[in-house]
Amino acid sequence: MILDPGRLKQHRQRLGLSQDALAQHCVDRHHWLSIASIKRAESGRPVLFRTARHLALVYEVEVADLMPPASRPREEGPERPDEARTVIRIVVEPLADASTPPLASMVGQYGGILQPGAGPPPHEAIFGVPRAYRSDALRSLQCAMALSDRAAGRLRVALRVEQWRPSDGEVMGSAPAWPEGPAAGVRVHRDLVVQLTEHFLFEDTGQPFLRCLARRPCEPVPGGGLVGRHFELGQLTSALETTCAHGAGHTIYLRGLAGIGKTRLCTAFVELARQQRVGLHEAAVLDYGRRVEDDPLGQWLRSLLGRAGSGARFDHRLLDRFEALALPEAHVLALRPLLGIAPSTVQASLAPEALIRQRVQALGDLILREAAVCPQVMVMEDLHWADDALLSAVAGLVRATRDAPVAWLLTSRIEQDHWESHLRPRLTDVPLSLIELGPLRDDEALALSEQFADIDPAHAALCVEKAQGNPLFLTQLLRLHPDPALPASMKHLVQSKLDQLGHGELDALRLAAVIGQRFSLPLLNQLLGSSADALLVGPTRLSLVRPLDVDTWQFLHELIRQGIYEAMPEGQRERFHLQLASHFEARDVVRQAQHLVKARSPQAPAALIRAIEERLEHHRHAEAFPLLRQLAELDPAPRDEARCHLLHARVCLAQGLIHEARHRFRLACREARHDSERIAASLGLAATLEMLDELDAEEVELQAILPLVRDRNIPESLAETHGLLGRLELAREGQARGRRCQLRALEEARLSDSRRLWIGAAIGLADALYAEGRMQEAGRLYGYCVELSRRSAHVDLEAASLVMRATTRLYAGETQASLEDGERAAQLGRQLDDRWIELRARQALAWTLLSLARHEEAAEHVETALGMVRAMGTPRPEALLLESQARIELVAGSHEAACNTIRRAWHLVRRHGLERHLGPWVLGTLALLAASPPSRRRALAEGERLLARGAAGHNRHRFLITAAEVSLMQGHPLPALSYAQRLEALQAQEPCAWMQHHARLIRSHAAWLVAPSERTLQEARECWEDGGQAGLIMTLPCLAMIYRTTPSTSHPRFPDPSGQPLADTRMMRLRG
């Protein structure tokens, strides 16, 4: 509450005490009042009721005597006659043979104003001018009933709430749909009936207007505390008592629908906890981008340090508290950012997961320290608004304190609950109780309604029925109206409160409503140009707003804020939005754009485009989608349509919406008005067509735009165009032409002085080397791109380079390094919210994990990546993923499933013309899984034919070793030796650990097949073990399964060269 500073100073001076002396005076009389509380009260800022009560006891007065006098209502009428007001309008029309009662006197008697006009009926009267009152609805209906009675029921009277401008008496908006027909009586619009059912009976025929039947006078009333919830409160109490008695932690997860009473039950539990000797720490998650002081972990930290609710201003006593606790330096560094202190350079360079781990460890240790002194209660409300990082941190803290006397109470809505998806998997080993909060029982809801002593029981029963056990809905029905569309009756109730405020208070409240339901007091002060403390006294008294902490205030209900926002004049609302847009211009481009949109500013489209570009620059693609929708929904305004479509396409590409991106690029091509837009749209479309393997269409697009690109002679465009042409040639296996195009792109990128463009061109050249099978050279160039990307902070290019370096490292025999690159690339893909990069990283990880015989992990990546690629509709990655899945199913013993999967992969390859890019690779696995020798021979022959036509380099690495494995498994050493010779020939052209190892492995096993002996067997085993140390364990899966199922003292047994499937799991099932 807020006390009157003048009265407080008068009472203190009457006692002849300074503020310090008054604090000591209070302590001497056992009224625990700090000097800070006294200063806060005398500065007119909100204080606890306990503080007010102690001051009243010391001064020997009532608390009410210390409160400021009520603000005087505006008796002189509105000073702004052009502002529209919410009023109640009555239309009176006598029947043909009826006389009209004295309208002016009767309307005036009930507080209304008869509208001037000497014309024929109908006549009109207005209630709510010059000031609105809550009783306007009741008095207007009483007036209507009196008029009807006076005319012996020979009048047609209708009432409804409308927007009305005092200056000219005109009703705002479209003409209302008034009740039709000759029937006499009083009819009230449904919006207004909500306020009147406790006083009158109505006949509801399903029409907008209800017929008023008779008066039903009653007395109005207030509401109270927790009703019902005895069982749930008992569970909470029992968990707290058990934690205190046995010193072991317990977690309670409380969830329910919005408004079901979670907060009220949580508050009751907190009050119980305060009565125990426990440490209590509360936090809440907000539903929008948080400031530092709003961070839930920061709220807990402040509370643990004894500075709960210390607000935005940094308090140096927090650092003193760190020193007093003698926390490790690493813990202090991890926790400082939660207090608004900039992180150190080392901290800022850490990955998000590492930061979370450090903070969880530091905060967990702090909780454990406090728990060693006394049991702790940790409360966090509204976890449904939490992101994955916060959920991970909370779960980590719960696990870290499971054996300490710490009770956790976490609340969430059911609608957006993260329990099943995020928390349950992380808390499987933690003692936990899940409470589903259901609706109130009928008797409990009735008991809640009885707390409103001024509400008629019949009306309360009707509200209970409508609320269906939802306590928030019920209390709003009893007080106002919970309709989110803000019905007209609610607008009038808000108007009745606004009319009790001075103009300064009203403007401050309107500006706060434009800021949002929660608003910053310093921001409000800055925008007003003066202190808003005194201006919020009236709104606080009228229960419109309340303080949350030192600097943050909140409207008591969003409907109240909405009513104030919609009731303010349009011009003033737009000025406030423009003022806020100017404030956020250098601080937050997104909020600036949103305020410009609400101000209907012609600058809004350009601001939205800047906001979208800023989100894309920081790789926050998911946040760009709502802005794109907002941009599309703007009223027709001058804006660059091509630029909008280009931005939309970029976001869709990152989110994996490849087909939508193609559509947007085509729209951008059609709407382009400048050469630069046309080039950007065409090149983007070509890149998207490449991802969809629509190579013919890509070639047409590139050839169409190439003359314009050459005419403009802009290095950036030339580099991108030649890069796309190079990739197109590589996809068609024109490797030499592709490399030349990539070299040209690299030269143009060098001329552009753009490091980002140069790195992209270098990655393209590395791709050309990879396609030629020059893995060692490609790997070195990818590594250089990784380092250069890191130094230049181009995270997306770093991720793309890491994906390909992971693949080349696998062929170089650096399996562990390949795994690390793949994991880092997948992490960056998720961090960037780039599904295409994440997909490719998971694909590379699956290959490496398969080689390491970590099949379960590989299966997880393949399954996730298949879901992503099918949503994207890109066939090339799907075919490779299906090949990996077939190998996983083979090793798992599902031979039939593996055969079906590899057939689907080959069908995709043929359907989309990917034979030269993937054909031999897939055909080799198809031969390995084929059920008969003729099928195997056909698959190998087709693979050889495609290799001879010039397939991509990785096909040789994969096909030759798989074909050799097929020969060995059939007991044919000579074909296997020929494949080994081909591998050795490729190895001679460029050293490659992959080819060297597999050529040696194939030769050793072929030698054993030709001349079985202990020496040849020992050589084969040694070669096999060398491959295992290099991480090349499952590259020849059938051979690997034979070794794993054969004791080291026995000879490996190959299947007979018959019709038996090579990978028949009856002979090669894995053990262990």
Coordinates of C-alpha atoms in Angstrom, one line a residue, residues 1 22 30 94 267 492 499 578 698 1046:
M1 CA 0.0 0.0 0.0
L22 CA 12.4 6.7 14.6
H30 CA 9.4 -4.2 19.6
P94 CA -44.1 4.9 -28.0
T267 CA 0.3 -18.9 -2.1
H492 CA -18.2 0.9 -19.2
D499 CA -13.6 9.0 -14.5
L578 CA 5.3 6.5 -31.6
E698 CA 18.0 -24.9 -61.7
T1046 CA 33.7 -66.4 -33.6

